[in-house]
Short mmCIF file of C-alpha atoms in Angstrom, two decimals:
data_model
loop_
_atom_site.label_atom_id
_atom_site.label_comp_id
_atom_site.label_asym_id
_atom_site.label_seq_id
_atom_site.Cartn_x
_atom_site.Cartn_y
_atom_site.Cartn_z
CA UNK A 1 10.64 7.95 -24.85
CA UNK A 2 10.99 5.74 -27.90
CA UNK A 3 7.81 7.30 -29.32
CA UNK A 4 5.15 9.87 -28.41
CA UNK A 5 1.94 10.93 -30.19
CA UNK A 6 -0.34 13.74 -29.03
CA UNK A 7 -3.87 14.73 -30.02
CA UNK A 8 -5.90 17.68 -28.75
CA UNK A 9 -9.61 17.12 -28.08
CA UNK A 10 -12.19 19.87 -27.74
CA UNK A 11 -13.17 19.15 -24.15
CA UNK A 12 -11.83 17.49 -20.98
CA UNK A 13 -11.65 13.76 -21.58
CA UNK A 14 -12.23 11.10 -18.95
CA UNK A 15 -12.24 7.84 -20.88
CA UNK A 16 -10.18 5.74 -23.24
CA UNK A 17 -11.55 2.43 -24.48
CA UNK A 18 -10.25 0.08 -27.14
CA UNK A 19 -12.91 -0.98 -29.67
CA UNK A 20 -12.90 -3.46 -32.54
CA UNK A 21 -10.42 -2.89 -35.34
CA UNK A 22 -7.94 -1.32 -32.87
CA UNK A 23 -10.08 1.81 -32.75
CA UNK A 24 -10.02 4.08 -29.71
CA UNK A 25 -13.18 5.52 -28.11
CA UNK A 26 -13.05 8.67 -25.98
CA UNK A 27 -15.74 10.77 -24.31
CA UNK A 28 -16.12 14.09 -22.48
CA UNK A 29 -17.35 14.61 -18.94
CA UNK A 30 -18.40 18.27 -18.86
CA UNK A 31 -21.55 19.16 -16.93
CA UNK A 32 -23.23 20.95 -19.87
CA UNK A 33 -25.14 19.33 -22.72
CA UNK A 34 -23.27 18.10 -25.76
CA UNK A 35 -20.50 15.87 -24.40
CA UNK A 36 -18.72 14.30 -27.34
CA UNK A 37 -18.28 10.56 -27.84
CA UNK A 38 -15.68 9.91 -30.54
CA UNK A 39 -14.21 6.85 -32.22
CA UNK A 40 -10.66 7.58 -33.36
CA UNK A 41 -8.38 5.83 -35.83
CA UNK A 42 -4.92 5.63 -34.21
CA UNK A 43 -1.74 6.61 -36.05
CA UNK A 44 -0.53 3.85 -38.42
CA UNK A 45 2.39 2.98 -36.14
CA UNK A 46 -0.10 1.85 -33.48
CA UNK A 47 -1.98 -0.44 -35.85
CA UNK A 48 0.96 -2.81 -36.36
CA UNK A 49 2.45 -5.16 -33.81
CA UNK A 50 6.01 -4.30 -34.74
CA UNK A 51 7.64 -0.87 -34.55
CA UNK A 52 7.77 0.58 -38.05
CA UNK A 53 10.17 3.48 -37.48
CA UNK A 54 9.44 6.89 -38.94
CA UNK A 55 5.92 7.42 -40.27
CA UNK A 56 4.64 10.58 -41.98
CA UNK A 57 1.17 10.29 -40.39
CA UNK A 58 1.36 10.72 -36.61
CA UNK A 59 -2.12 11.99 -35.69
CA UNK A 60 -5.36 10.33 -34.64
CA UNK A 61 -8.27 10.75 -37.04
CA UNK A 62 -11.93 11.07 -36.04
CA UNK A 63 -13.83 8.21 -37.69
CA UNK A 64 -17.27 8.84 -36.19
CA UNK A 65 -18.90 10.55 -33.25
CA UNK A 66 -21.97 11.58 -31.34
CA UNK A 67 -23.17 13.71 -28.44
CA UNK A 68 -24.39 12.77 -24.99
CA UNK A 69 -26.79 15.03 -23.08
CA UNK A 70 -25.19 13.98 -19.80
CA UNK A 71 -21.56 13.76 -18.65
CA UNK A 72 -19.93 10.46 -19.57
CA UNK A 73 -18.12 9.09 -16.52
CA UNK A 74 -17.73 5.50 -17.72
CA UNK A 75 -17.64 4.02 -21.21
CA UNK A 76 -17.22 0.40 -22.26
CA UNK A 77 -17.16 -1.24 -25.68
CA UNK A 78 -19.26 -4.42 -25.86
CA UNK A 79 -16.96 -7.10 -27.34
CA UNK A 80 -17.90 -8.62 -30.71
CA UNK A 81 -20.55 -5.96 -31.37
CA UNK A 82 -20.75 -2.36 -32.59
CA UNK A 83 -22.25 -1.19 -29.28
CA UNK A 84 -20.97 1.09 -26.54
CA UNK A 85 -22.39 1.45 -23.03
CA UNK A 86 -21.94 4.64 -20.99
CA UNK A 87 -22.94 5.94 -17.57
CA UNK A 88 -22.74 9.24 -15.74
CA UNK A 89 -24.63 11.67 -13.49
CA UNK A 90 -27.26 12.40 -12.40
CA UNK A 91 -28.34 8.78 -11.80
CA UNK A 92 -27.24 5.16 -12.26
CA UNK A 93 -29.00 4.46 -15.57
CA UNK A 94 -26.98 3.30 -18.60
CA UNK A 95 -27.01 4.59 -22.18
CA UNK A 96 -26.45 2.23 -25.11
CA UNK A 97 -24.88 3.56 -28.32
CA UNK A 98 -24.57 2.16 -31.83
CA UNK A 99 -21.35 2.82 -33.73
CA UNK A 100 -22.68 3.26 -37.24
CA UNK A 101 -21.63 1.33 -40.32
CA UNK A 102 -18.89 2.44 -42.71
CA UNK A 103 -21.27 4.65 -44.75
CA UNK A 104 -22.02 6.87 -41.73
CA UNK A 105 -19.94 8.88 -39.29
CA UNK A 106 -22.53 8.97 -36.49
CA UNK A 107 -22.53 7.28 -33.09
CA UNK A 108 -26.19 7.27 -32.12
CA UNK A 109 -28.07 6.56 -28.92
CA UNK A 110 -30.25 3.45 -29.27
CA UNK A 111 -31.61 2.69 -25.79
CA UNK A 112 -31.46 3.35 -22.05
CA UNK A 113 -31.09 0.69 -19.37
CA UNK A 114 -33.08 2.08 -16.47
CA UNK A 115 -32.35 1.24 -12.85
CA UNK A 116 -34.29 1.66 -9.64
CA UNK A 117 -34.26 5.32 -8.69
CA UNK A 118 -32.80 5.53 -5.19
CA UNK A 119 -32.09 8.84 -3.48
CA UNK A 120 -28.39 9.54 -3.30
CA UNK A 121 -27.49 6.78 -5.74
CA UNK A 122 -24.47 7.84 -7.80
CA UNK A 123 -23.52 7.01 -11.39
CA UNK A 124 -22.94 3.34 -12.19
CA UNK A 125 -19.63 1.60 -12.66
CA UNK A 126 -19.77 -0.76 -15.64
CA UNK A 127 -18.03 -3.75 -17.23
CA UNK A 128 -18.95 -5.70 -20.38
CA UNK A 129 -18.56 -9.21 -21.76
CA UNK A 130 -19.88 -11.25 -24.70
CA UNK A 131 -19.11 -14.80 -23.57
CA UNK A 132 -22.75 -15.96 -23.81
CA UNK A 133 -24.48 -12.80 -24.99
CA UNK A 134 -23.66 -9.09 -24.88
CA UNK A 135 -23.87 -8.42 -21.13
CA UNK A 136 -23.16 -5.38 -18.98
CA UNK A 137 -22.31 -5.63 -15.28
CA UNK A 138 -23.33 -2.42 -13.53
CA UNK A 139 -24.08 -0.80 -10.19
CA UNK A 140 -23.27 2.16 -8.00
CA UNK A 141 -23.49 0.40 -4.62
CA UNK A 142 -22.60 -3.08 -3.43
CA UNK A 143 -26.20 -4.18 -2.80
CA UNK A 144 -27.40 -3.00 -6.22
CA UNK A 145 -25.11 -4.87 -8.62
CA UNK A 146 -26.74 -6.59 -11.57
CA UNK A 147 -26.07 -8.04 -15.02
CA UNK A 148 -28.25 -6.88 -17.91
CA UNK A 149 -28.39 -8.21 -21.47
CA UNK A 150 -27.48 -5.15 -23.52
CA UNK A 151 -29.71 -5.62 -26.57
CA UNK A 152 -32.90 -6.86 -24.86
CA UNK A 153 -32.33 -4.90 -21.61
CA UNK A 154 -33.36 -8.06 -19.74
CA UNK A 155 -32.06 -8.51 -16.20
CA UNK A 156 -29.88 -11.63 -16.13
CA UNK A 157 -28.56 -11.58 -12.56
CA UNK A 158 -28.87 -9.55 -9.36
CA UNK A 159 -26.26 -9.97 -6.64
CA UNK A 160 -27.56 -10.69 -3.12
CA UNK A 161 -24.86 -8.92 -1.11
CA UNK A 162 -25.23 -7.28 2.27
CA UNK A 163 -23.93 -3.73 2.54
CA UNK A 164 -24.59 -0.52 0.66
CA UNK A 165 -21.01 0.73 0.26
CA UNK A 166 -20.28 2.81 -2.81
CA UNK A 167 -18.51 0.85 -5.55
CA UNK A 168 -15.09 1.95 -6.74
CA UNK A 169 -14.69 -0.63 -9.53
CA UNK A 170 -16.18 -3.87 -10.82
CA UNK A 171 -15.13 -6.47 -13.39
CA UNK A 172 -16.01 -9.74 -15.10
CA UNK A 173 -13.33 -12.38 -14.51
CA UNK A 174 -15.36 -14.63 -16.80
CA UNK A 175 -19.07 -15.06 -17.50
CA UNK A 176 -19.59 -16.60 -14.04
CA UNK A 177 -17.15 -14.81 -11.76
CA UNK A 178 -17.56 -11.15 -10.77
CA UNK A 179 -15.10 -9.04 -8.81
CA UNK A 180 -16.34 -5.99 -6.91
CA UNK A 181 -14.21 -3.35 -5.20
CA UNK A 182 -15.88 -0.90 -2.85
CA UNK A 183 -14.67 2.65 -2.39
CA UNK A 184 -13.80 1.57 1.17
CA UNK A 185 -11.36 -1.02 -0.21
CA UNK A 186 -13.61 -4.03 0.46
CA UNK A 187 -12.99 -6.66 -2.24
CA UNK A 188 -15.65 -9.30 -3.03
CA UNK A 189 -15.54 -12.29 -5.39
CA UNK A 190 -19.00 -13.46 -6.51
CA UNK A 191 -19.94 -16.66 -8.38
CA UNK A 192 -23.23 -16.12 -10.24
CA UNK A 193 -23.89 -19.89 -10.30
CA UNK A 194 -24.12 -19.90 -6.48
CA UNK A 195 -26.34 -16.99 -5.39
CA UNK A 196 -25.19 -17.13 -1.76
CA UNK A 197 -21.52 -17.53 -2.66
CA UNK A 198 -19.33 -14.61 -1.62
CA UNK A 199 -15.59 -14.62 -0.98
CA UNK A 200 -14.08 -11.55 0.64
CA UNK A 201 -10.37 -10.80 0.39
CA UNK A 202 -8.24 -9.51 3.24
CA UNK A 203 -9.45 -5.97 4.04
CA UNK A 204 -7.56 -3.02 2.66
CA UNK A 205 -5.03 -1.42 5.04
CA UNK A 206 -6.79 0.74 7.62
CA UNK A 207 -7.01 4.36 6.54
CA UNK A 208 -9.00 7.58 7.05
CA UNK A 209 -12.70 7.41 6.23
CA UNK A 210 -12.19 9.85 3.38
CA UNK A 211 -9.87 7.46 1.53
CA UNK A 212 -11.16 6.10 -1.78
CA UNK A 213 -10.15 2.81 -3.45
CA UNK A 214 -10.34 1.39 -6.96
CA UNK A 215 -8.95 -1.80 -8.53
CA UNK A 216 -7.33 -3.14 -11.66
CA UNK A 217 -7.58 -6.70 -12.97
CA UNK A 218 -5.54 -8.50 -15.58
CA UNK A 219 -7.09 -10.89 -18.10
CA UNK A 220 -5.98 -14.46 -17.51
CA UNK A 221 -3.96 -16.18 -20.21
CA UNK A 222 -5.88 -18.55 -22.46
CA UNK A 223 -6.44 -21.86 -20.73
CA UNK A 224 -5.67 -20.58 -17.21
CA UNK A 225 -8.03 -19.97 -14.33
CA UNK A 226 -9.53 -16.44 -14.20
CA UNK A 227 -8.59 -16.17 -10.53
CA UNK A 228 -4.92 -16.92 -11.25
CA UNK A 229 -4.13 -13.29 -12.08
CA UNK A 230 -3.40 -10.84 -9.24
CA UNK A 231 -5.72 -7.95 -8.45
CA UNK A 232 -4.33 -4.51 -7.66
CA UNK A 233 -6.14 -2.11 -5.32
CA UNK A 234 -5.14 1.56 -5.32
CA UNK A 235 -6.11 4.14 -2.70
CA UNK A 236 -6.32 7.90 -2.92
CA UNK A 237 -3.29 8.08 -0.59
CA UNK A 238 -1.24 6.07 -3.09
CA UNK A 239 -1.35 2.72 -1.27
CA UNK A 240 -1.15 -0.33 -3.54
CA UNK A 241 -2.37 -3.73 -2.33
CA UNK A 242 -1.90 -6.82 -4.54
CA UNK A 243 -4.10 -9.85 -3.90
CA UNK A 244 -4.02 -13.41 -5.22
CA UNK A 245 -7.67 -14.49 -5.47
CA UNK A 246 -6.62 -18.10 -4.87
CA UNK A 247 -5.38 -17.07 -1.41
CA UNK A 248 -7.52 -14.15 -0.29
CA UNK A 249 -6.59 -14.33 3.41
CA UNK A 250 -3.33 -12.40 2.94
CA UNK A 251 -1.75 -9.77 0.73
CA UNK A 252 0.47 -10.81 -2.12
CA UNK A 253 2.31 -7.47 -1.80
CA UNK A 254 1.91 -3.99 -0.36
CA UNK A 255 3.59 -0.76 -1.49
CA UNK A 256 3.29 3.00 -1.31
CA UNK A 257 3.41 4.96 -4.56
CA UNK A 258 5.41 8.17 -4.68
CA UNK A 259 2.48 10.46 -5.49
CA UNK A 260 0.88 13.58 -3.99
CA UNK A 261 -2.47 13.47 -2.22
CA UNK A 262 -5.18 13.91 -4.86
CA UNK A 263 -7.46 16.29 -2.94
CA UNK A 264 -10.77 16.41 -4.82
CA UNK A 265 -9.44 14.34 -7.75
CA UNK A 266 -9.96 10.91 -6.17
CA UNK A 267 -12.72 10.18 -8.72
CA UNK A 268 -10.05 9.88 -11.43
CA UNK A 269 -7.97 7.18 -9.71
CA UNK A 270 -6.88 4.53 -12.20
CA UNK A 271 -4.72 1.40 -11.84
CA UNK A 272 -4.16 -1.09 -14.66
CA UNK A 273 -2.02 -4.14 -15.37
CA UNK A 274 0.10 -4.34 -18.50
CA UNK A 275 -1.44 -7.05 -20.72
CA UNK A 276 1.87 -7.97 -22.37
CA UNK A 277 4.42 -7.40 -19.56
CA UNK A 278 4.40 -9.72 -16.56
CA UNK A 279 4.11 -7.89 -13.25
CA UNK A 280 3.95 -4.32 -14.60
CA UNK A 281 1.20 -1.89 -13.69
CA UNK A 282 0.47 1.83 -14.14
CA UNK A 283 -1.36 4.32 -11.93
CA UNK A 284 -2.74 7.83 -12.48
CA UNK A 285 -5.30 10.31 -11.17
CA UNK A 286 -3.14 12.13 -8.61
CA UNK A 287 -1.69 14.87 -10.83
CA UNK A 288 -0.58 15.34 -14.44
CA UNK A 289 1.58 12.21 -14.54
CA UNK A 290 1.29 8.45 -15.12
CA UNK A 291 3.59 6.17 -13.08
CA UNK A 292 4.70 2.73 -14.28
CA UNK A 293 5.88 0.14 -11.71
CA UNK A 294 7.48 -3.29 -11.86
CA UNK A 295 5.83 -5.20 -8.99
CA UNK A 296 7.89 -8.40 -9.26
CA UNK A 297 10.23 -7.41 -6.42
CA UNK A 298 7.51 -6.12 -4.06
CA UNK A 299 6.87 -7.72 -0.69
CA UNK A 300 4.34 -7.16 2.09
CA UNK A 301 6.35 -4.47 3.91
CA UNK A 302 4.39 -1.57 2.40
CA UNK A 303 7.52 0.48 1.74
CA UNK A 304 7.67 3.20 -0.89
CA UNK A 305 8.09 1.87 -4.42
CA UNK A 306 10.24 3.49 -7.08
CA UNK A 307 8.52 3.89 -10.48
CA UNK A 308 10.52 2.68 -13.47
CA UNK A 309 9.03 5.44 -15.63
CA UNK A 310 6.96 8.61 -15.10
CA UNK A 311 5.09 10.18 -18.02
CA UNK A 312 5.01 13.98 -17.52
CA UNK A 313 3.93 14.96 -21.02
CA UNK A 314 0.53 16.32 -20.00
CA UNK A 315 2.19 18.79 -17.61
CA UNK A 316 4.65 20.19 -20.14
CA UNK A 317 2.61 19.79 -23.30
CA UNK A 318 -0.42 21.92 -22.35
CA UNK A 319 -1.09 25.63 -22.62
CA UNK A 320 1.09 27.93 -20.53
CA UNK A 321 0.04 30.83 -18.36
CA UNK A 322 -1.64 30.80 -14.97
CA UNK A 323 -4.03 27.93 -15.68
CA UNK A 324 -4.02 25.05 -13.21
CA UNK A 325 -1.87 22.13 -14.40
CA UNK A 326 -3.88 19.37 -16.09
CA UNK A 327 -4.92 16.24 -14.21
CA UNK A 328 -4.58 12.85 -15.89
CA UNK A 329 -8.13 11.47 -15.87
CA UNK A 330 -7.48 7.99 -17.29
CA UNK A 331 -4.87 5.76 -18.91
CA UNK A 332 -4.86 2.37 -20.61
CA UNK A 333 -2.31 -0.01 -22.11
CA UNK A 334 -1.99 -0.95 -25.77
CA UNK A 335 -3.27 -4.48 -26.23
CA UNK A 336 -0.25 -5.80 -28.17
CA UNK A 337 2.64 -3.34 -27.78
CA UNK A 338 4.15 -4.14 -24.36
CA UNK A 339 5.37 -0.69 -23.28
CA UNK A 340 2.82 1.52 -25.08
CA UNK A 341 0.17 3.41 -23.09
CA UNK A 342 -2.56 5.93 -23.84
CA UNK A 343 -3.44 8.68 -21.38
CA UNK A 344 -5.95 11.55 -21.36
CA UNK A 345 -6.12 14.67 -19.23
CA UNK A 346 -8.49 17.36 -18.03
CA UNK A 347 -7.19 19.83 -20.64
CA UNK A 348 -8.39 17.60 -23.52
CA UNK A 349 -4.92 16.24 -24.36
CA UNK A 350 -4.64 12.62 -25.51
CA UNK A 351 -1.16 11.08 -25.50
CA UNK A 352 0.19 7.78 -26.76
CA UNK A 353 3.67 6.97 -25.52
CA UNK A 354 6.26 4.20 -25.44
CA UNK A 355 9.15 4.43 -23.01
CA UNK A 356 12.65 3.09 -23.49
CA UNK A 357 13.22 0.01 -21.36
CA UNK A 358 16.16 0.47 -18.94
CA UNK A 359 19.23 -1.68 -19.62
CA UNK A 360 19.16 -5.05 -17.93
CA UNK A 361 15.34 -5.28 -17.93
CA UNK A 362 13.16 -7.54 -20.04
#
């Protein structure tokens, strides 16, 4: 490592989300009442674009917080606002939160976005954007995806898609293009300007019915087409499928990650592209580690890929004894620092780390 910060939270943490002012939002996912939602001020070294060397203050600080009566399984900051949107069991409704002004340290619940109550409908996956207005894209199944204006709770768009597969992930590519990944690995590109428009990518590699998929997208560079960035799909067996949305009939690359089978932990699968390193991605959710890969040399053979770095801090940094080892529940990349990531685990540990780039690499 070139740097490592740790912070201990009071409860298992599932989420990390960057908010305005380089703040970090986290939330708990326990089944009992009183799950914390916190906004943290990162250590000073993370607030500057350049590495500053030694710094006396290395901890996160709690800036404000609140409590959710339900587990928080997904949390998204609404860009250019002071709002957060969360979702979690027992249904697919959304909760909207206001991060209070500087004279208050409270994150308060301000509204609920209700959805049609369907038996067996799970918690909603969510994505946010503020291109035209503060919008949230949400849904738990493929045929129940919609866009809602956050402040007015007005329905803006409902996707007309056949199939009721459970969703693994969804994302805005821009204010018109939506990308949906089913838990089965089915990948759909939807243009909201053409209600009947639906482009499906090459199906995920065939696998057991119990396999679960999620996806990670990378924001396109300013001035480029949203579909110009590759999409990564990750399965609970560790399969990685890269797709170019401009050529959806074939895989850009296929690889197998060197990870154990996740058992019951498939719900924590996470794959994300580095925003400031071309071709790098990270995966987690299989055990107490985070793997970083350089995909630039991958091909379509599907052979096992060698990670360039494995973060094991959650395994060795937790409490000893006979307790089960922690499971990494989520990770995310720093928005400006190329090799800096944040990761959280089931034991409440929050880590920020920066690995040393191997010689000969960019």
